[in-house]
Tab-separated table of C-alpha atoms in Angstrom:
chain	number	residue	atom	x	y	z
A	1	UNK	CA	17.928	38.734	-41.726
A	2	UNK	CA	18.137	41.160	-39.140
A	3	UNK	CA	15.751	44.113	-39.577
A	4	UNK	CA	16.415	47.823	-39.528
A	5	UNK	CA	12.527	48.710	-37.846
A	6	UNK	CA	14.677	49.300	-34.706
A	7	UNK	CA	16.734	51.859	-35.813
A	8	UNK	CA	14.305	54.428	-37.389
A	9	UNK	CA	14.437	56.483	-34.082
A	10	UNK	CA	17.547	58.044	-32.675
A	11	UNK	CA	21.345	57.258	-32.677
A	12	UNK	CA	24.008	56.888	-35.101
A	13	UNK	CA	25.602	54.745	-37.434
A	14	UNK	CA	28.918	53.746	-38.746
A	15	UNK	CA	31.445	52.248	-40.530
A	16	UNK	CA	32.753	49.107	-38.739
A	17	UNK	CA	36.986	49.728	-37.365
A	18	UNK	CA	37.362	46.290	-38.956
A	19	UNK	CA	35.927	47.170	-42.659
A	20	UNK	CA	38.011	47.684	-45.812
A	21	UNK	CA	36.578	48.897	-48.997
A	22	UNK	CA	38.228	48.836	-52.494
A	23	UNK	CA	36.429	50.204	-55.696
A	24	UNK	CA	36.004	47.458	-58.601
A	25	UNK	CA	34.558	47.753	-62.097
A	26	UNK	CA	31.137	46.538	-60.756
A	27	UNK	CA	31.271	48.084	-57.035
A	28	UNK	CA	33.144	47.224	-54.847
A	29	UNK	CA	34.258	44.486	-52.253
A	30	UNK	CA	34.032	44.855	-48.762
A	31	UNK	CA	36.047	43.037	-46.282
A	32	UNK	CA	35.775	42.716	-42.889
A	33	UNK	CA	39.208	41.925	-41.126
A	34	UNK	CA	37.863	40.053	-38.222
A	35	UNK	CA	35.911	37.695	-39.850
A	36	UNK	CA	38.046	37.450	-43.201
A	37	UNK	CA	34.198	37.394	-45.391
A	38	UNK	CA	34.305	39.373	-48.027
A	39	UNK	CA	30.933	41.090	-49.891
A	40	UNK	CA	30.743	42.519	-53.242
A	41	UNK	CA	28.416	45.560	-53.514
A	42	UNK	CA	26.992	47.483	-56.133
A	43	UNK	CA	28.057	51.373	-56.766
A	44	UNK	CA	25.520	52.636	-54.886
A	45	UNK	CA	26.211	50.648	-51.973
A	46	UNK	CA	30.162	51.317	-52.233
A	47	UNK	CA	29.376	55.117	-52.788
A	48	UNK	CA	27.781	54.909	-49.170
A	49	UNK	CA	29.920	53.340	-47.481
A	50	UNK	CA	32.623	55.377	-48.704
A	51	UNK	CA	30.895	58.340	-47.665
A	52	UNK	CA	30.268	57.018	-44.351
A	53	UNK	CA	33.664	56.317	-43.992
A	54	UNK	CA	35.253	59.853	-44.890
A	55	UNK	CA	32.289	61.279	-42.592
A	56	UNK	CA	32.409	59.649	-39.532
A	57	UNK	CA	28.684	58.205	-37.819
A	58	UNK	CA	26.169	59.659	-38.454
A	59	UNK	CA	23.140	60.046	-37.447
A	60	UNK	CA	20.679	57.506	-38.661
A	61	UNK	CA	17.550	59.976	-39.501
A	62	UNK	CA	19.829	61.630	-41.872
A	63	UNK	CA	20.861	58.578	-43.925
A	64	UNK	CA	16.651	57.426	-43.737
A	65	UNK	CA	15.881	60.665	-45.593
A	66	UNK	CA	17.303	58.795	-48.898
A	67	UNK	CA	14.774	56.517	-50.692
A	68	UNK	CA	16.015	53.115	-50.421
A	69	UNK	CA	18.777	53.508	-48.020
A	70	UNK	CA	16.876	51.301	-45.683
A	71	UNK	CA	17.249	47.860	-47.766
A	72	UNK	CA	21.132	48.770	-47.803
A	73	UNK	CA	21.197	49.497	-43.954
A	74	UNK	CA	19.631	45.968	-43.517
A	75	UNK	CA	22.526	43.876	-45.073
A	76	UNK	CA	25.033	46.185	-44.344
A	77	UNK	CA	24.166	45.670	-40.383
A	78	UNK	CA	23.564	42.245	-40.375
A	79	UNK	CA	26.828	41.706	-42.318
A	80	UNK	CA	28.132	43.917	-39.489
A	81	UNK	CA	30.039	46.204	-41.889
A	82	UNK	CA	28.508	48.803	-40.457
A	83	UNK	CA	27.279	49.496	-36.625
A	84	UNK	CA	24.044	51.310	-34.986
A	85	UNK	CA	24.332	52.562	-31.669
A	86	UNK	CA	20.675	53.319	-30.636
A	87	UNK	CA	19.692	56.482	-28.222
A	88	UNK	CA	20.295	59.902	-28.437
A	89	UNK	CA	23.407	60.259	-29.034
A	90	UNK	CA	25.405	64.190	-28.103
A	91	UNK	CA	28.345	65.557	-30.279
A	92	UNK	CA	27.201	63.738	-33.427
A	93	UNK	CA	26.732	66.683	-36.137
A	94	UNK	CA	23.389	65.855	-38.412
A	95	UNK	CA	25.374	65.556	-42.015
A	96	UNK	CA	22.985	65.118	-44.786
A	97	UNK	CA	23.296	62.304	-47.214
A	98	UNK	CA	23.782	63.881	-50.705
A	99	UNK	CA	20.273	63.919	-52.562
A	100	UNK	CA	21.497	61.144	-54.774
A	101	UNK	CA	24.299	58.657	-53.934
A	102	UNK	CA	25.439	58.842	-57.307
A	103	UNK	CA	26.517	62.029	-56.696
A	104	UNK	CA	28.995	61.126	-54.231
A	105	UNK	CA	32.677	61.173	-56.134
A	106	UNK	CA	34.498	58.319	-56.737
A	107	UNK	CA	37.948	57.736	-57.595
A	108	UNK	CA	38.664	55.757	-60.857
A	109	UNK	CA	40.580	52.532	-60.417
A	110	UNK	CA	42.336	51.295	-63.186
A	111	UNK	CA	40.180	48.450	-65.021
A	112	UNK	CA	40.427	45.745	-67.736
A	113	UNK	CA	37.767	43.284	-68.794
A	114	UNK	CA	36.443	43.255	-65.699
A	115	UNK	CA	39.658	42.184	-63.943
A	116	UNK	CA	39.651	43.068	-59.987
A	117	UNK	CA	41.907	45.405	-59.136
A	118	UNK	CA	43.705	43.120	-56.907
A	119	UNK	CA	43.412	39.807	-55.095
A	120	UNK	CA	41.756	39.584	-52.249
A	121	UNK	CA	44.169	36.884	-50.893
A	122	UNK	CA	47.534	36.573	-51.053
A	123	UNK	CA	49.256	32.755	-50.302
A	124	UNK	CA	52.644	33.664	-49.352
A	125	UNK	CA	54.859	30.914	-49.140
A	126	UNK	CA	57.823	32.093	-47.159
A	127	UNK	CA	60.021	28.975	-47.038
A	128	UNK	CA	59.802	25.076	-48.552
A	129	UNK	CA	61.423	23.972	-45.761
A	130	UNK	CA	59.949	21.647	-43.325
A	131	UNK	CA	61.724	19.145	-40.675
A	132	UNK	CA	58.351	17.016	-41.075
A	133	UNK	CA	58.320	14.032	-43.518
A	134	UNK	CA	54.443	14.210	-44.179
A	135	UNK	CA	53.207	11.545	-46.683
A	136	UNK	CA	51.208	14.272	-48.599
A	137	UNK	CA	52.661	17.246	-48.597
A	138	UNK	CA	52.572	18.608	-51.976
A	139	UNK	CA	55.135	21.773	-51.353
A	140	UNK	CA	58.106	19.339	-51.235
A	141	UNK	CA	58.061	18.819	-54.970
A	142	UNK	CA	58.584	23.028	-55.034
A	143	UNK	CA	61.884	23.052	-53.100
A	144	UNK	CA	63.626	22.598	-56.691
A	145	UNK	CA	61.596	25.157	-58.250
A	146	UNK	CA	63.290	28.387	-55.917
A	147	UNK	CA	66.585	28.944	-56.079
A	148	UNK	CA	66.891	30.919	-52.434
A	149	UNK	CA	64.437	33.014	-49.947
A	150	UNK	CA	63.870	36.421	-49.452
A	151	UNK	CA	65.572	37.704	-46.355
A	152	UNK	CA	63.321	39.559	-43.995
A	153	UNK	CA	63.938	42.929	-46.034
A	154	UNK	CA	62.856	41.358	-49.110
A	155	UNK	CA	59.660	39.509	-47.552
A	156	UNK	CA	59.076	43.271	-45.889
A	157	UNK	CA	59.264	44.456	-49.502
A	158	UNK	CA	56.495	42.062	-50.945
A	159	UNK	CA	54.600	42.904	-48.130
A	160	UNK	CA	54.317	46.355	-48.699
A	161	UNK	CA	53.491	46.200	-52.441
A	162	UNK	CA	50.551	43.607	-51.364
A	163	UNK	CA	49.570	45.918	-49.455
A	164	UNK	CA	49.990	49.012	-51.228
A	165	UNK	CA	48.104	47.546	-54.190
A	166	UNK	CA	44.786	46.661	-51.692
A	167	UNK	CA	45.355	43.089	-51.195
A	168	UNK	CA	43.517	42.552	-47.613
A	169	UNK	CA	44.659	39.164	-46.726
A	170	UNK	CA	48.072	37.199	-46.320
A	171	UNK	CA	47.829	33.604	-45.678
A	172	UNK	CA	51.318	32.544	-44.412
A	173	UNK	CA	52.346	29.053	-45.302
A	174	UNK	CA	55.302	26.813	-47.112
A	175	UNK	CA	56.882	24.463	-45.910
A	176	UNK	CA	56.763	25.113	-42.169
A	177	UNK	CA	57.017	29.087	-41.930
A	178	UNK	CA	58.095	28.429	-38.393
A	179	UNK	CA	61.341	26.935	-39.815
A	180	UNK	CA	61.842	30.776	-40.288
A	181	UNK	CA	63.440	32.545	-37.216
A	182	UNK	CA	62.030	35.744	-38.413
A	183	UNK	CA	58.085	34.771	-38.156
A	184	UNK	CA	57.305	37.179	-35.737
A	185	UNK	CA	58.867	39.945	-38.074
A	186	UNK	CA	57.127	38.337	-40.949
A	187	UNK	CA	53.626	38.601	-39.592
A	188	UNK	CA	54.382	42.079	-37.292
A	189	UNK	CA	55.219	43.722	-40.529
A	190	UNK	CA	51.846	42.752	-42.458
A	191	UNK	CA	49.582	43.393	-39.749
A	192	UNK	CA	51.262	46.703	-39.243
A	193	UNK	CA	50.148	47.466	-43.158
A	194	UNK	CA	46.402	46.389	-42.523
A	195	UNK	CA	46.664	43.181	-43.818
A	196	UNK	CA	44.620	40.518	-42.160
A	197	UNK	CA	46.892	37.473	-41.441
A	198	UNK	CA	46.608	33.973	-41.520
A	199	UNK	CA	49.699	31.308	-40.832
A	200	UNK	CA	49.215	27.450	-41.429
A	201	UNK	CA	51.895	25.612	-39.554
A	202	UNK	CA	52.254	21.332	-39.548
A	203	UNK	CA	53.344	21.735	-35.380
A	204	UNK	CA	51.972	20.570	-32.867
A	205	UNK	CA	53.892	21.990	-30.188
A	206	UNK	CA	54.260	25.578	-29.942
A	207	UNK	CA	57.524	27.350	-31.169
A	208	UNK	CA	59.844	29.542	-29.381
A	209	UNK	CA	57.968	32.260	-32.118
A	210	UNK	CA	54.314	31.239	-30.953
A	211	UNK	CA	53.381	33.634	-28.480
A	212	UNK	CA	54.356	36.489	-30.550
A	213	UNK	CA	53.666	35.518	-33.601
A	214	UNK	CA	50.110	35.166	-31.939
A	215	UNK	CA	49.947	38.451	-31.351
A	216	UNK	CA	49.740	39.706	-34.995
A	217	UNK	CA	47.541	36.961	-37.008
A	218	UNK	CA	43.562	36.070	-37.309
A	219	UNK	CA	44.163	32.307	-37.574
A	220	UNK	CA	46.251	29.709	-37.064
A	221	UNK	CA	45.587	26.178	-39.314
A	222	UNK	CA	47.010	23.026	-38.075
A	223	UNK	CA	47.569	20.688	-41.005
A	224	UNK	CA	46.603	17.381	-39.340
A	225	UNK	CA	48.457	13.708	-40.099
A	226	UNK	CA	45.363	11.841	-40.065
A	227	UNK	CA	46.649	9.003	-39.967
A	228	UNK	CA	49.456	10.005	-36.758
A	229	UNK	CA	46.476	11.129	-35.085
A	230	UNK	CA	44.358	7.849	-35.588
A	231	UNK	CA	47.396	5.982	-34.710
A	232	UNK	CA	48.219	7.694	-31.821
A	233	UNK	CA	44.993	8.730	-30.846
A	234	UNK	CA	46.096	9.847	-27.257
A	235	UNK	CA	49.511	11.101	-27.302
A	236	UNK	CA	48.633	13.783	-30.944
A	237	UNK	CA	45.264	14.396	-28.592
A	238	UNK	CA	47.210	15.721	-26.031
A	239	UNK	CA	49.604	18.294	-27.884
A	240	UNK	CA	46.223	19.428	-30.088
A	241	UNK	CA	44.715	19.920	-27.272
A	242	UNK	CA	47.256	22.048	-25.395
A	243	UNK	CA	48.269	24.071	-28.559
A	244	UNK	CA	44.290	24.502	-29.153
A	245	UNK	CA	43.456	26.024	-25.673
A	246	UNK	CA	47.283	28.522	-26.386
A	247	UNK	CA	46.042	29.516	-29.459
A	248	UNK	CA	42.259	30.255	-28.295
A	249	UNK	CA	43.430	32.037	-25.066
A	250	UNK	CA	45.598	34.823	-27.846
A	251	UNK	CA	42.033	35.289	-29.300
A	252	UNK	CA	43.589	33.930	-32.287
A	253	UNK	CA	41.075	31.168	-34.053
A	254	UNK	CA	42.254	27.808	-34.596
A	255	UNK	CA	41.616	25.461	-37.534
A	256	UNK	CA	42.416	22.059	-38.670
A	257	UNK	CA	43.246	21.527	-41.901
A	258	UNK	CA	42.335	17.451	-43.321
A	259	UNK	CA	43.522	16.047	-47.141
A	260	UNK	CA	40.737	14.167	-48.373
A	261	UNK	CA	42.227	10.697	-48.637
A	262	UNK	CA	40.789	7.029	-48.834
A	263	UNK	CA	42.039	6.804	-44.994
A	264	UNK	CA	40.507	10.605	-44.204
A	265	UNK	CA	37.218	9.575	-45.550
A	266	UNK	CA	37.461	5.966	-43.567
A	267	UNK	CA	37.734	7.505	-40.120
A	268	UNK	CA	36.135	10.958	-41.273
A	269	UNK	CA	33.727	10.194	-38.024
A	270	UNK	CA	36.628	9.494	-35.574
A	271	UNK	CA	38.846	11.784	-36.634
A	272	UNK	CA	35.928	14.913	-36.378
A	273	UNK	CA	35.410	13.753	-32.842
A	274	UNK	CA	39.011	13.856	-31.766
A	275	UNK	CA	39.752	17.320	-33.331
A	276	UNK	CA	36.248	18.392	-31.712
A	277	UNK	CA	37.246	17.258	-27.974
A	278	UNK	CA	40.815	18.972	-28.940
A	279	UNK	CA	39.025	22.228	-29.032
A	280	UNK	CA	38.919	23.053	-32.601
A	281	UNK	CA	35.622	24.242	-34.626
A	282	UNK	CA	37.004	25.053	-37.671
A	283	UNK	CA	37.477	21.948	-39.755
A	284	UNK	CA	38.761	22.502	-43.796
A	285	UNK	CA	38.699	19.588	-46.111
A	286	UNK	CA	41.647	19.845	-48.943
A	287	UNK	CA	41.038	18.318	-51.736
A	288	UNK	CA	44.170	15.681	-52.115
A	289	UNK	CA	46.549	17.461	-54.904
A	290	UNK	CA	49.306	15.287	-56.774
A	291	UNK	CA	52.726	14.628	-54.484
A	292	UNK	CA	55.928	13.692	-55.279
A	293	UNK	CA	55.406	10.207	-54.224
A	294	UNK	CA	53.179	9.129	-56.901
A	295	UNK	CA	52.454	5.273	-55.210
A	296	UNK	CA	50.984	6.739	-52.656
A	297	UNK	CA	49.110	9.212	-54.042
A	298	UNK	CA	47.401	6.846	-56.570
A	299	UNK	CA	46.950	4.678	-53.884
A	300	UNK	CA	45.026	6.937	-51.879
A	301	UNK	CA	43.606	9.577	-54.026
A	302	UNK	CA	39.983	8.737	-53.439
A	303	UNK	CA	37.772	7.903	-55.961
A	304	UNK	CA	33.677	9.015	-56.700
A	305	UNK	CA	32.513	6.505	-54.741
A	306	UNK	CA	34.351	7.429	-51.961
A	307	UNK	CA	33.941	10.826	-52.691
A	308	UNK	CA	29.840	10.333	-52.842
A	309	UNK	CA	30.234	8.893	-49.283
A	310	UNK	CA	31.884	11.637	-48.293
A	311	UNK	CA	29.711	14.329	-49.762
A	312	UNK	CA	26.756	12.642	-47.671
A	313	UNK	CA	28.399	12.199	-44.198
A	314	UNK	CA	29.542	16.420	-45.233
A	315	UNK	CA	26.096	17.285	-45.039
A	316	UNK	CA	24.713	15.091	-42.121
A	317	UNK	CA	27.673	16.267	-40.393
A	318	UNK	CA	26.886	20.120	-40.786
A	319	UNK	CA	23.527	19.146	-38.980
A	320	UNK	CA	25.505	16.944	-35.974
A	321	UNK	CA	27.672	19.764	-35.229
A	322	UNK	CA	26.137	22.809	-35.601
A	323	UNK	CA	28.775	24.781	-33.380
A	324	UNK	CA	31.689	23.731	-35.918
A	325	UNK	CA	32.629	25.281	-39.342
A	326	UNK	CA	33.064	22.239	-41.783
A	327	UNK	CA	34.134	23.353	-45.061
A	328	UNK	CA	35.759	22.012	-48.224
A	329	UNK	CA	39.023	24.113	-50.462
A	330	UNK	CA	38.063	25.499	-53.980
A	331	UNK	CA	39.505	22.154	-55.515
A	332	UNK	CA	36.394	20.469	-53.865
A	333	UNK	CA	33.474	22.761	-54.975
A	334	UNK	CA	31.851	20.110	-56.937
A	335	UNK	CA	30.812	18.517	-53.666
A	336	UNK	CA	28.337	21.539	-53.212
A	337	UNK	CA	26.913	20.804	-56.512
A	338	UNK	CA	23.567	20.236	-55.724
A	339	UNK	CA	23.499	24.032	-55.049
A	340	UNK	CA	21.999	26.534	-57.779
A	341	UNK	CA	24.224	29.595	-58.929
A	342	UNK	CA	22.401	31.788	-57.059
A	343	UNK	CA	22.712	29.938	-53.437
A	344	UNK	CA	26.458	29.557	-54.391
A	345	UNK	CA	27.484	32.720	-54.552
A	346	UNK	CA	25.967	33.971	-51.980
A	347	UNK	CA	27.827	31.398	-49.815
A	348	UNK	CA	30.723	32.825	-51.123
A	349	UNK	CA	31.519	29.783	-52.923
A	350	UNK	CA	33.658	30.268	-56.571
A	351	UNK	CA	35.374	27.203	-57.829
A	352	UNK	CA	38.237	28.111	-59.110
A	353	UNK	CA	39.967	31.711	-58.688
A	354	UNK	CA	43.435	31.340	-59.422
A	355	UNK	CA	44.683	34.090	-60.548
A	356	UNK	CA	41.599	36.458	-60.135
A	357	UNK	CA	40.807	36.582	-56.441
A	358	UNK	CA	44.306	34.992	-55.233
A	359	UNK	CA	47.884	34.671	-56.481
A	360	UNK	CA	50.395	32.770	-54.938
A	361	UNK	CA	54.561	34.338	-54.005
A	362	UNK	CA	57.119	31.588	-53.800
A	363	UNK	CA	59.954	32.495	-51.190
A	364	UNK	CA	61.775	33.704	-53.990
A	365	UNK	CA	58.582	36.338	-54.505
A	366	UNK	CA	57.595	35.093	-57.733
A	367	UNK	CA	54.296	35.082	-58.386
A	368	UNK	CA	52.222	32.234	-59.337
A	369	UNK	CA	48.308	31.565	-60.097
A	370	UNK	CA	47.574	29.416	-56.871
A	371	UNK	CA	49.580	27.640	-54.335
A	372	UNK	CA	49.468	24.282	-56.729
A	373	UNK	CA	50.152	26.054	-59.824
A	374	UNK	CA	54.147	26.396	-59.132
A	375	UNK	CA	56.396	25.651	-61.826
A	376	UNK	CA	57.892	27.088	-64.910
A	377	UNK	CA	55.407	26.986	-66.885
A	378	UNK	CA	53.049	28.784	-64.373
A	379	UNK	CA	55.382	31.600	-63.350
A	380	UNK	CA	53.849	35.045	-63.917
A	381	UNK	CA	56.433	37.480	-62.802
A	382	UNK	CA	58.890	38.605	-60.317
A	383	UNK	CA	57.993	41.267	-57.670
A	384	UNK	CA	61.912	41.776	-57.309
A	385	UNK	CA	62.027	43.483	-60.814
A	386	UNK	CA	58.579	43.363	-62.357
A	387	UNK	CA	55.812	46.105	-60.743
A	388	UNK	CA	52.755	44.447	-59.643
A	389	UNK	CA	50.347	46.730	-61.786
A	390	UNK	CA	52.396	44.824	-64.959
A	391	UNK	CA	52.191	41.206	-63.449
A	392	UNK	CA	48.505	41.335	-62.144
A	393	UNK	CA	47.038	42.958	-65.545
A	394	UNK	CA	49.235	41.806	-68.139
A	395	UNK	CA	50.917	38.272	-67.543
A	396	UNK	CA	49.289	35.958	-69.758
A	397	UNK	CA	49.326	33.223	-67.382
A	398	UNK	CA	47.452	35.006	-64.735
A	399	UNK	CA	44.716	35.747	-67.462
A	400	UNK	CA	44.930	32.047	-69.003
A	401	UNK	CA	43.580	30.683	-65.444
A	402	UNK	CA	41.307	34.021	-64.736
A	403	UNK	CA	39.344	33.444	-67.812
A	404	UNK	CA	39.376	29.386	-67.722
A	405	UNK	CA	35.749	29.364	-68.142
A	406	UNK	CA	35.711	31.613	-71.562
A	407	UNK	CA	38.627	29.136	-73.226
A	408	UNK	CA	36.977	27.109	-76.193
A	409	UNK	CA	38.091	23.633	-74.850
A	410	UNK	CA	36.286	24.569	-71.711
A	411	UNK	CA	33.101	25.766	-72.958
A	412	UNK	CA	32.637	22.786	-74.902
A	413	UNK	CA	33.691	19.928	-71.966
A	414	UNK	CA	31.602	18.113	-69.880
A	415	UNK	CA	32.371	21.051	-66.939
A	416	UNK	CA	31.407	23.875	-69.312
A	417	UNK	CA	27.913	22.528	-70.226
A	418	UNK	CA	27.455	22.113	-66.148
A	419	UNK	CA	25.406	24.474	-64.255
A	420	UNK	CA	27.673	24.194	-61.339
A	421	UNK	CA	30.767	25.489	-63.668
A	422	UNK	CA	29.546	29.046	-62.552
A	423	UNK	CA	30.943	27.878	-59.125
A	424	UNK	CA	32.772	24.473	-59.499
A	425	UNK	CA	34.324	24.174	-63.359
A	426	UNK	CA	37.209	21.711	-61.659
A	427	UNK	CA	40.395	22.566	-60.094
A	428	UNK	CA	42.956	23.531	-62.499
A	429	UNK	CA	45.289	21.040	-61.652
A	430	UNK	CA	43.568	18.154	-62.752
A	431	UNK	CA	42.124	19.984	-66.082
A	432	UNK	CA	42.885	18.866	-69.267
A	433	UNK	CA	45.730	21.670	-70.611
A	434	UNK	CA	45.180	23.183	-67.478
A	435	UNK	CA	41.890	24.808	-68.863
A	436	UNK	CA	39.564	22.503	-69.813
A	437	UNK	CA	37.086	20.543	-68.032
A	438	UNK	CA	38.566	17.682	-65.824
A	439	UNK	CA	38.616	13.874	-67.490
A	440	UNK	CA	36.031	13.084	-65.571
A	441	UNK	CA	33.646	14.633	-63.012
A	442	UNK	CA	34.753	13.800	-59.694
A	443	UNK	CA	31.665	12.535	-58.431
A	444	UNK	CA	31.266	10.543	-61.525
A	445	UNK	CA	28.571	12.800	-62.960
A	446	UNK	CA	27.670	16.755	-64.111
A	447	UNK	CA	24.321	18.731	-63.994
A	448	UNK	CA	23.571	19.508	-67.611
A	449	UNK	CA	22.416	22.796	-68.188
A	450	UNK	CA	18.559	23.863	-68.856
């Protein structure tokens, strides 16, 4: 933890360019744009940096004046939400911090049963199309499901009520979104509303769209063939490597995005080394979701065996490459199960949040609870004709998956009497009704509760 000792002589604070704050029933979040973390805070805390951010900097003896402003400053600048500039600093009026934060005002934000007042993340499919014939790929069972997509007005339209309703991030996916030719517009248009993009693409050569589309977006996700890559180890090498180095050189960060399969797990060693001499240090484990191709998936779905061996390489593996983000999806949070509550959420690690800290727009712009919830019997509305105040508060299928965790035949599962459900519970799609605990624990075993 960095320490604020340094700062208790002259110079100014202030709220980070990059930093978004929304008010929520218990705070509010704060997200920073650059780094896409997000960090719920408590009224007090939100009241300051709300202040801060209507005032400008200011100078740091005025905010030390305040009894316990000094614990704040410390997370709050090692979070680098907000930033110190040391030295006397000219021009900088002295404005005094109020003699109680809670007497800063506050604008009321519409609220119910502790519902956010948004999701933080948006996953915008914008087509199902794909010229790939990936042997996972879960969206291709979804091409039915839309009858057309939104022209670039009508993906400009979603965009603005995402934004317009606080939404801070828009991860860009499908399908291939580059089979779109209007990318560039796609992603120009969000950025230009404040929205911190994300695009995950199955290419591996860059597209006639790349350079520009570059220009507007925080990441770029590669979703690797594992086993193209193992096969043909040199040739896939090459292209990552070349489309790495492109995307690194836009000071754009580049991912790789792995399903956990029997063959991922297999030549999980190999295949971390090749994407790690390809230039990437952001490696995401997906948790393999049902396909269309149901031989193969049974075939391959991995079991908790293989899972367990996973789990343990996971964790010697976050030691062995220190310089490299390894993370798993939502769908895999029981692998951090050895974690207490506490730990976990700090981490930033949830389970499940369909439908309370993400939704998911088909190309049609309905909304869904999550990217793998898609169907008729998940659809929660229509941002073509329904308002997104009406579809976020009051669709019951949004608040069926929000509230998973309160639902009787959860409480009483196996995952309900866990002390990981706080964080793990499952993933949805292999829950019994959706809402209960899964058949089984993954790993072949739960933490009972104290």
């Amino acid at each position: 933890m960095r320490y604020v000792s340094h700062v208790l002589g002259e110079g100014i604070v202030h709220l980070s360019d990059s930093v978004r704050i929304r008010k929520e029933y218990f705070g509010g979040i704060v997200f920073h744009a650059n780094t896409g973390d997000t960090l719920e805070v408590d009224h007090e805390a939100c009241k300051l940096l709300v202040w801060l951010r209507e005032t400008g900097p200011v100078d740091i003896k005025s905010l030390l004046r305040h009894e316990g402003i000094c614990t704040i400053l410390s997370a709050l600048l090692y979070l680098d939400i907000i930033e110190h500039l040391p030295g006397k600093i000219s021009g900088v009026s002295d404005y005094p911090l109020p003699e109680s934060i809670n007497d800063m005002p506050t604008s009321s934000n519409r609220q119910s049963n502790q519902i956010l007042s948004a999701p933080e993340t948006v996953h915008l499919a914008v087509t199902y199309r794909c010229g790939e014939l990936c042997p996972d790929c879960y969206s291709r069972k979804n091409i039915s499901i839309t009858g057309h997509e939104l022209d670039t007005a009508g993906m400009r339209g979603v965009i603005d009520i995402l934004a317009d309703n606080g939404v801070f991030q828009l991860a860009i996916g499908g399908g291939e979104p580059f089979a779109r030719d209007d990318l560039y517009d796609i992603t120009a248009h969000a950025a230009n509303k404040g929205l911190a993009v994300h695009v995950t693409t199955g290419q591996y050569v860059s597209d006639p769209q790349f350079g520009d589309v570059l220009k507007h977006i925080k990441s770029l996700h590669i979703g690797i063939r594992s086993e193209e890559l193992m096969n043909n180890a040199a040739s896939v090498s090459a292209k990552l490597r070349i489309l790495a180095e492109n995307v690194s050189r836009a000071n754009v960060r580049i991912g790789a995005n792995l399903i956990i399969t029997k063959f991922t797990i297999k030549n999980r060693i190999k295949l971390t080394e090749l994407l790690i001499e390809c230039g990437f240090k952001r490696l995401i484990f997906l948790r393999y979701k049902p396909i269309a191709a149901h031989d193969r998936w049974n075939s391959e779905n991995p079991g908790g065996e293989d899972l367990e061996v996973f789990q343990n390489w996971l964790t010697h593996a976050k030691r062995q490459y220190p310089q490299v983000m390894l993370r798993v999806d939502c769908a895999a949070a029981f692998l951090m199960r050895h974690l207490d509550p506490l730990t976990a959420k700090r981490a930033g690690i949830n389970g499940c949040t369909a439908g309370q800290r993400i939704i998911s727009i088909a190309p049609d712009g309905c909304v869904y609870p999550c990217s793998q919830l898609v169907g008729h019997g998940y659809y929660a509305g229509d941002l073509k004709y329904d308002s997104f105040k009406a579809i976020w508060y009051d669709s019951d299928v949004l608040n069926k998956y929000r509230f998973f965790r309160q639902n009787t035949l959860f409480a009483g599962s196996v995952c309900g009497g866990c002390v990981s459900s706080s964080f793990c519970g499952g993933c949805r799609i292999f829950a019994d009704d959706n809402t209960g605990s899964e058949p089984f624990c993954p790993m072949g075993q739960s933490r009972p509760a104290p």
